[in-house]
Amino acid sequence: MALGSFLLTSCGEKREQASDKEGAKKEDATGGEKEAEEKKAGEKAAAEKATSEKAAAEKAAAEKAAIEAFAKQIADLGIVEDMNALEELEATAEENPAPLFDAMDALVERFGEVNTDGLPADLEEGFETMKSGFSDLAEHCRAIPMPLKVLKGGEAAIMAWVTEKMTADPEFLGKFEVEMGAWEKKVEELGSKLEEMDGSVFEKYDIELE
């Protein structure tokens, strides 16, 4: 009986020892897997960070190149000079607005040649706002209630046209004055809108517009 008890006890202890060893092995395996997963996650995060930083650097370099190309286009097309010339032509516009209208059309055409691809969003938006402002003004100028051909013909052509219209319609002059008044008011509104345009975005990127 004593021997039997000894054998049973001995077997039980061996089973417990074996079980403890198996548990330790499982813990070691679990710990190893966790470390491997953490290492893998760390490597993935580092790779994603490196990719993100590379993309940001490439974007910044591309935007810098686009800004420089944009500034060069503005200079090469003579846009600043044309904008300044408009101010000079405004001084004589009451006597003869035709040169001002032609210069404005030419400026709008040059605006259309500028490539804004790759520019920062705020700079592109600022340019498009300025471009549309001049475009709206030029379009309205062409809508003057008088044929541009007559306008460009000078005072004699204008007087002849007005006389012809008044002969055909005695009330023409009154109607014409109303139309011209509305047209001039709109010109002033569009011009004021351009003058009040915020040019800080161009200063931000060192783009000279004066």
PDB file of C-alpha atoms in Angstrom:
ATOM      1  CA  MET A   1       0.000   0.000   0.000  1.00  0.00           C
ATOM      2  CA  ALA A   2       2.851   2.344   0.864  1.00  0.00           C
ATOM      3  CA  LEU A   3       4.511   1.612  -2.487  1.00  0.00           C
ATOM      4  CA  GLY A   4       1.246   2.190  -4.342  1.00  0.00           C
ATOM      5  CA  SER A   5       0.729   5.489  -2.627  1.00  0.00           C
ATOM      6  CA  PHE A   6       4.272   6.495  -3.411  1.00  0.00           C
ATOM      7  CA  LEU A   7       3.836   5.661  -7.082  1.00  0.00           C
ATOM      8  CA  LEU A   8       0.542   7.545  -7.317  1.00  0.00           C
ATOM      9  CA  THR A   9       2.021  10.542  -5.580  1.00  0.00           C
ATOM     10  CA  SER A  10       5.099  10.443  -7.789  1.00  0.00           C
ATOM     11  CA  CYS A  11       3.029  10.239 -10.986  1.00  0.00           C
ATOM     12  CA  GLY A  12       0.851  13.098  -9.837  1.00  0.00           C
ATOM     13  CA  GLU A  13       3.898  15.264  -9.180  1.00  0.00           C
ATOM     14  CA  LYS A  14       5.307  14.437 -12.598  1.00  0.00           C
ATOM     15  CA  ARG A  15       2.012  15.310 -14.270  1.00  0.00           C
ATOM     16  CA  GLU A  16       1.956  18.635 -12.402  1.00  0.00           C
ATOM     17  CA  GLN A  17       5.567  19.346 -13.423  1.00  0.00           C
ATOM     18  CA  ALA A  18       4.774  18.491 -17.039  1.00  0.00           C
ATOM     19  CA  SER A  19       1.705  20.709 -16.931  1.00  0.00           C
ATOM     20  CA  ASP A  20       3.738  23.563 -15.474  1.00  0.00           C
ATOM     21  CA  LYS A  21       6.339  23.191 -18.230  1.00  0.00           C
ATOM     22  CA  GLU A  22       3.639  23.195 -20.909  1.00  0.00           C
ATOM     23  CA  GLY A  23       2.108  26.340 -19.393  1.00  0.00           C
ATOM     24  CA  ALA A  24       5.494  28.028 -19.350  1.00  0.00           C
ATOM     25  CA  LYS A  25       6.081  27.098 -22.986  1.00  0.00           C
ATOM     26  CA  LYS A  26       2.667  28.486 -23.954  1.00  0.00           C
ATOM     27  CA  GLU A  27       3.383  31.732 -22.063  1.00  0.00           C
ATOM     28  CA  ASP A  28       6.765  32.044 -23.793  1.00  0.00           C
ATOM     29  CA  ALA A  29       5.133  31.431 -27.163  1.00  0.00           C
ATOM     30  CA  THR A  30       2.361  33.970 -26.479  1.00  0.00           C
ATOM     31  CA  GLY A  31       4.878  36.536 -25.286  1.00  0.00           C
ATOM     32  CA  GLY A  32       7.001  35.975 -28.373  1.00  0.00           C
ATOM     33  CA  GLU A  33       4.026  36.406 -30.689  1.00  0.00           C
ATOM     34  CA  LYS A  34       3.035  39.623 -28.930  1.00  0.00           C
ATOM     35  CA  GLU A  35       6.539  41.024 -29.278  1.00  0.00           C
ATOM     36  CA  ALA A  36       6.575  40.067 -32.952  1.00  0.00           C
ATOM     37  CA  GLU A  37       3.207  41.754 -33.518  1.00  0.00           C
ATOM     38  CA  GLU A  38       4.349  44.907 -31.703  1.00  0.00           C
ATOM     39  CA  LYS A  39       7.541  44.983 -33.750  1.00  0.00           C
ATOM     40  CA  LYS A  40       5.578  44.532 -36.958  1.00  0.00           C
ATOM     41  CA  ALA A  41       3.142  47.291 -35.969  1.00  0.00           C
ATOM     42  CA  GLY A  42       6.035  49.607 -35.141  1.00  0.00           C
ATOM     43  CA  GLU A  43       7.707  48.932 -38.473  1.00  0.00           C
ATOM     44  CA  LYS A  44       4.422  49.570 -40.285  1.00  0.00           C
ATOM     45  CA  ALA A  45       3.882  52.857 -38.445  1.00  0.00           C
ATOM     46  CA  ALA A  46       7.442  53.961 -39.220  1.00  0.00           C
ATOM     47  CA  ALA A  47       6.992  53.085 -42.894  1.00  0.00           C
ATOM     48  CA  GLU A  48       3.694  54.983 -43.071  1.00  0.00           C
ATOM     49  CA  LYS A  49       5.287  58.015 -41.400  1.00  0.00           C
ATOM     50  CA  ALA A  50       8.192  57.945 -43.837  1.00  0.00           C
ATOM     51  CA  THR A  51       5.790  57.685 -46.782  1.00  0.00           C
ATOM     52  CA  SER A  52       3.691  60.558 -45.443  1.00  0.00           C
ATOM     53  CA  GLU A  53       6.750  62.766 -44.891  1.00  0.00           C
ATOM     54  CA  LYS A  54       8.048  61.974 -48.363  1.00  0.00           C
ATOM     55  CA  ALA A  55       4.676  62.823 -49.930  1.00  0.00           C
ATOM     56  CA  ALA A  56       4.530  66.110 -47.981  1.00  0.00           C
ATOM     57  CA  ALA A  57       8.053  67.022 -49.088  1.00  0.00           C
ATOM     58  CA  GLU A  58       7.249  66.212 -52.704  1.00  0.00           C
ATOM     59  CA  LYS A  59       4.044  68.278 -52.525  1.00  0.00           C
ATOM     60  CA  ALA A  60       5.906  71.234 -51.025  1.00  0.00           C
ATOM     61  CA  ALA A  61       8.578  71.038 -53.734  1.00  0.00           C
ATOM     62  CA  ALA A  62       5.943  70.802 -56.467  1.00  0.00           C
ATOM     63  CA  GLU A  63       4.028  73.787 -55.080  1.00  0.00           C
ATOM     64  CA  LYS A  64       7.243  75.825 -54.844  1.00  0.00           C
ATOM     65  CA  ALA A  65       8.021  75.065 -58.487  1.00  0.00           C
ATOM     66  CA  ALA A  66       4.441  75.928 -59.514  1.00  0.00           C
ATOM     67  CA  ILE A  67       4.575  79.255 -57.652  1.00  0.00           C
ATOM     68  CA  GLU A  68       7.859  80.186 -59.296  1.00  0.00           C
ATOM     69  CA  ALA A  69       6.488  79.256 -62.733  1.00  0.00           C
ATOM     70  CA  PHE A  70       3.324  81.270 -62.023  1.00  0.00           C
ATOM     71  CA  ALA A  71       5.319  84.360 -61.017  1.00  0.00           C
ATOM     72  CA  LYS A  72       7.427  84.030 -64.160  1.00  0.00           C
ATOM     73  CA  GLN A  73       4.311  83.833 -66.342  1.00  0.00           C
ATOM     74  CA  ILE A  74       2.888  86.969 -64.733  1.00  0.00           C
ATOM     75  CA  ALA A  75       6.154  88.792 -65.447  1.00  0.00           C
ATOM     76  CA  ASP A  76       6.696  87.407 -68.966  1.00  0.00           C
ATOM     77  CA  LEU A  77       3.143  88.231 -70.071  1.00  0.00           C
ATOM     78  CA  GLY A  78       3.489  91.793 -68.821  1.00  0.00           C
ATOM     79  CA  ILE A  79       0.331  91.533 -66.757  1.00  0.00           C
ATOM     80  CA  VAL A  80       1.473  93.975 -64.074  1.00  0.00           C
ATOM     81  CA  GLU A  81       2.435  96.560 -66.702  1.00  0.00           C
ATOM     82  CA  ASP A  82      -0.933  96.131 -68.405  1.00  0.00           C
ATOM     83  CA  MET A  83      -2.775  96.582 -65.106  1.00  0.00           C
ATOM     84  CA  ASN A  84      -0.857  99.784 -64.442  1.00  0.00           C
ATOM     85  CA  ALA A  85      -1.572 100.996 -67.987  1.00  0.00           C
ATOM     86  CA  LEU A  86      -5.302 100.663 -67.318  1.00  0.00           C
ATOM     87  CA  GLU A  87      -5.047 103.223 -64.553  1.00  0.00           C
ATOM     88  CA  GLU A  88      -3.448 105.693 -66.974  1.00  0.00           C
ATOM     89  CA  LEU A  89      -6.115 105.062 -69.605  1.00  0.00           C
ATOM     90  CA  GLU A  90      -8.882 105.653 -67.068  1.00  0.00           C
ATOM     91  CA  ALA A  91      -7.778 109.294 -66.901  1.00  0.00           C
ATOM     92  CA  THR A  92      -8.799 109.873 -70.533  1.00  0.00           C
ATOM     93  CA  ALA A  93     -11.683 107.398 -70.638  1.00  0.00           C
ATOM     94  CA  GLU A  94     -14.380 110.072 -70.482  1.00  0.00           C
ATOM     95  CA  GLU A  95     -13.103 111.667 -73.683  1.00  0.00           C
ATOM     96  CA  ASN A  96     -12.334 108.400 -75.447  1.00  0.00           C
ATOM     97  CA  PRO A  97     -12.989 105.088 -73.616  1.00  0.00           C
ATOM     98  CA  ALA A  98     -12.163 102.892 -76.637  1.00  0.00           C
ATOM     99  CA  PRO A  99      -8.423 102.496 -75.792  1.00  0.00           C
ATOM    100  CA  LEU A 100      -9.342 101.509 -72.240  1.00  0.00           C
ATOM    101  CA  PHE A 101     -11.776  98.873 -73.496  1.00  0.00           C
ATOM    102  CA  ASP A 102      -9.175  97.454 -75.901  1.00  0.00           C
ATOM    103  CA  ALA A 103      -6.522  97.347 -73.187  1.00  0.00           C
ATOM    104  CA  MET A 104      -8.911  95.585 -70.832  1.00  0.00           C
ATOM    105  CA  ASP A 105      -9.734  92.955 -73.454  1.00  0.00           C
ATOM    106  CA  ALA A 106      -6.015  92.388 -74.019  1.00  0.00           C
ATOM    107  CA  LEU A 107      -5.411  92.002 -70.282  1.00  0.00           C
ATOM    108  CA  VAL A 108      -8.222  89.464 -69.926  1.00  0.00           C
ATOM    109  CA  GLU A 109      -6.756  87.512 -72.835  1.00  0.00           C
ATOM    110  CA  ARG A 110      -3.380  87.401 -71.103  1.00  0.00           C
ATOM    111  CA  PHE A 111      -5.011  86.245 -67.880  1.00  0.00           C
ATOM    112  CA  GLY A 112      -6.369  83.304 -69.858  1.00  0.00           C
ATOM    113  CA  GLU A 113      -2.842  82.265 -70.834  1.00  0.00           C
ATOM    114  CA  VAL A 114      -1.696  81.825 -67.226  1.00  0.00           C
ATOM    115  CA  ASN A 115      -1.384  78.222 -66.068  1.00  0.00           C
ATOM    116  CA  THR A 116      -2.423  77.709 -62.442  1.00  0.00           C
ATOM    117  CA  ASP A 117      -1.854  73.948 -62.242  1.00  0.00           C
ATOM    118  CA  GLY A 118      -0.203  72.883 -59.002  1.00  0.00           C
ATOM    119  CA  LEU A 119      -0.641  76.202 -57.187  1.00  0.00           C
ATOM    120  CA  PRO A 120      -1.674  76.289 -53.515  1.00  0.00           C
ATOM    121  CA  ALA A 121      -5.471  76.487 -53.301  1.00  0.00           C
ATOM    122  CA  ASP A 122      -5.569  79.977 -51.797  1.00  0.00           C
ATOM    123  CA  LEU A 123      -3.257  81.446 -54.453  1.00  0.00           C
ATOM    124  CA  GLU A 124      -5.211  79.845 -57.283  1.00  0.00           C
ATOM    125  CA  GLU A 125      -8.479  81.110 -55.799  1.00  0.00           C
ATOM    126  CA  GLY A 126      -7.045  84.620 -55.430  1.00  0.00           C
ATOM    127  CA  PHE A 127      -5.901  84.681 -59.039  1.00  0.00           C
ATOM    128  CA  GLU A 128      -9.205  83.335 -60.339  1.00  0.00           C
ATOM    129  CA  THR A 129     -11.064  86.003 -58.357  1.00  0.00           C
ATOM    130  CA  MET A 130      -8.929  88.738 -59.887  1.00  0.00           C
ATOM    131  CA  LYS A 131      -9.210  87.200 -63.340  1.00  0.00           C
ATOM    132  CA  SER A 132     -13.013  86.945 -63.176  1.00  0.00           C
ATOM    133  CA  GLY A 133     -13.218  90.502 -61.828  1.00  0.00           C
ATOM    134  CA  PHE A 134     -11.417  91.943 -64.835  1.00  0.00           C
ATOM    135  CA  SER A 135     -13.323  89.624 -67.163  1.00  0.00           C
ATOM    136  CA  ASP A 136     -16.685  90.804 -65.797  1.00  0.00           C
ATOM    137  CA  LEU A 137     -15.642  94.435 -66.147  1.00  0.00           C
ATOM    138  CA  ALA A 138     -14.376  93.962 -69.702  1.00  0.00           C
ATOM    139  CA  GLU A 139     -17.560  92.140 -70.693  1.00  0.00           C
ATOM    140  CA  HIS A 140     -19.723  94.899 -69.271  1.00  0.00           C
ATOM    141  CA  CYS A 141     -17.664  97.580 -71.026  1.00  0.00           C
ATOM    142  CA  ARG A 142     -18.336  95.857 -74.335  1.00  0.00           C
ATOM    143  CA  ALA A 143     -22.051  95.983 -73.479  1.00  0.00           C
ATOM    144  CA  ILE A 144     -22.101  99.796 -73.616  1.00  0.00           C
ATOM    145  CA  PRO A 145     -25.422 100.904 -75.186  1.00  0.00           C
ATOM    146  CA  MET A 146     -23.653 102.155 -78.280  1.00  0.00           C
ATOM    147  CA  PRO A 147     -21.944 100.251 -81.117  1.00  0.00           C
ATOM    148  CA  LEU A 148     -18.230  99.919 -80.369  1.00  0.00           C
ATOM    149  CA  LYS A 149     -17.481 100.859 -83.971  1.00  0.00           C
ATOM    150  CA  VAL A 150     -19.234 104.196 -83.423  1.00  0.00           C
ATOM    151  CA  LEU A 151     -17.469 104.685 -80.094  1.00  0.00           C
ATOM    152  CA  LYS A 152     -14.063 104.106 -81.661  1.00  0.00           C
ATOM    153  CA  GLY A 153     -14.919 106.557 -84.427  1.00  0.00           C
ATOM    154  CA  GLY A 154     -14.622 109.429 -81.980  1.00  0.00           C
ATOM    155  CA  GLU A 155     -16.824 112.448 -81.238  1.00  0.00           C
ATOM    156  CA  ALA A 156     -17.887 113.064 -84.836  1.00  0.00           C
ATOM    157  CA  ALA A 157     -19.047 109.463 -85.315  1.00  0.00           C
ATOM    158  CA  ILE A 158     -20.888 109.509 -81.986  1.00  0.00           C
ATOM    159  CA  MET A 159     -22.705 112.754 -82.780  1.00  0.00           C
ATOM    160  CA  ALA A 160     -23.715 111.446 -86.202  1.00  0.00           C
ATOM    161  CA  TRP A 161     -25.039 108.227 -84.635  1.00  0.00           C
ATOM    162  CA  VAL A 162     -27.002 110.097 -81.937  1.00  0.00           C
ATOM    163  CA  THR A 163     -28.471 112.473 -84.525  1.00  0.00           C
ATOM    164  CA  GLU A 164     -29.552 109.569 -86.699  1.00  0.00           C
ATOM    165  CA  LYS A 165     -31.179 107.817 -83.735  1.00  0.00           C
ATOM    166  CA  MET A 166     -32.988 110.976 -82.593  1.00  0.00           C
ATOM    167  CA  THR A 167     -34.316 111.575 -86.089  1.00  0.00           C
ATOM    168  CA  ALA A 168     -35.785 108.089 -86.153  1.00  0.00           C
ATOM    169  CA  ASP A 169     -37.041 108.266 -82.549  1.00  0.00           C
ATOM    170  CA  PRO A 170     -37.580 111.665 -80.862  1.00  0.00           C
ATOM    171  CA  GLU A 171     -37.549 109.944 -77.457  1.00  0.00           C
ATOM    172  CA  PHE A 172     -34.234 108.218 -78.123  1.00  0.00           C
ATOM    173  CA  LEU A 173     -32.054 110.653 -76.179  1.00  0.00           C
ATOM    174  CA  GLY A 174     -34.055 110.219 -72.977  1.00  0.00           C
ATOM    175  CA  LYS A 175     -33.941 106.445 -73.248  1.00  0.00           C
ATOM    176  CA  PHE A 176     -30.231 106.512 -74.085  1.00  0.00           C
ATOM    177  CA  GLU A 177     -29.416 108.638 -71.051  1.00  0.00           C
ATOM    178  CA  VAL A 178     -31.204 106.161 -68.786  1.00  0.00           C
ATOM    179  CA  GLU A 179     -29.363 103.222 -70.327  1.00  0.00           C
ATOM    180  CA  MET A 180     -26.006 104.982 -70.094  1.00  0.00           C
ATOM    181  CA  GLY A 181     -26.688 105.911 -66.477  1.00  0.00           C
ATOM    182  CA  ALA A 182     -27.371 102.268 -65.563  1.00  0.00           C
ATOM    183  CA  TRP A 183     -24.327 101.136 -67.537  1.00  0.00           C
ATOM    184  CA  GLU A 184     -22.019 103.649 -65.837  1.00  0.00           C
ATOM    185  CA  LYS A 185     -23.326 102.665 -62.413  1.00  0.00           C
ATOM    186  CA  LYS A 186     -22.496  99.025 -63.090  1.00  0.00           C
ATOM    187  CA  VAL A 187     -19.030  99.979 -64.326  1.00  0.00           C
ATOM    188  CA  GLU A 188     -18.406 101.797 -61.046  1.00  0.00           C
ATOM    189  CA  GLU A 189     -19.624  98.800 -59.035  1.00  0.00           C
ATOM    190  CA  LEU A 190     -17.372  96.364 -60.890  1.00  0.00           C
ATOM    191  CA  GLY A 191     -14.431  98.744 -60.674  1.00  0.00           C
ATOM    192  CA  SER A 192     -14.898  99.209 -56.936  1.00  0.00           C
ATOM    193  CA  LYS A 193     -15.050  95.457 -56.473  1.00  0.00           C
ATOM    194  CA  LEU A 194     -11.654  95.123 -58.144  1.00  0.00           C
ATOM    195  CA  GLU A 195     -10.147  97.919 -56.080  1.00  0.00           C
ATOM    196  CA  GLU A 196     -11.381  96.317 -52.867  1.00  0.00           C
ATOM    197  CA  MET A 197     -10.014  92.905 -53.800  1.00  0.00           C
ATOM    198  CA  ASP A 198      -7.802  91.397 -51.094  1.00  0.00           C
ATOM    199  CA  GLY A 199      -4.316  91.006 -52.539  1.00  0.00           C
ATOM    200  CA  SER A 200      -2.723  89.603 -49.377  1.00  0.00           C
ATOM    201  CA  VAL A 201      -2.540  86.110 -50.857  1.00  0.00           C
ATOM    202  CA  PHE A 202      -0.189  87.394 -53.559  1.00  0.00           C
ATOM    203  CA  GLU A 203       1.993  89.060 -50.935  1.00  0.00           C
ATOM    204  CA  LYS A 204       2.039  85.786 -49.007  1.00  0.00           C
ATOM    205  CA  TYR A 205       3.751  84.083 -51.930  1.00  0.00           C
ATOM    206  CA  ASP A 206       5.866  87.104 -52.949  1.00  0.00           C
ATOM    207  CA  ILE A 207       3.974  87.680 -56.181  1.00  0.00           C
ATOM    208  CA  GLU A 208       4.414  91.285 -57.324  1.00  0.00           C
ATOM    209  CA  LEU A 209       1.275  92.881 -58.755  1.00  0.00           C
ATOM    210  CA  GLU A 210       2.320  96.534 -58.580  1.00  0.00           C
TER     211      GLU A 210
END
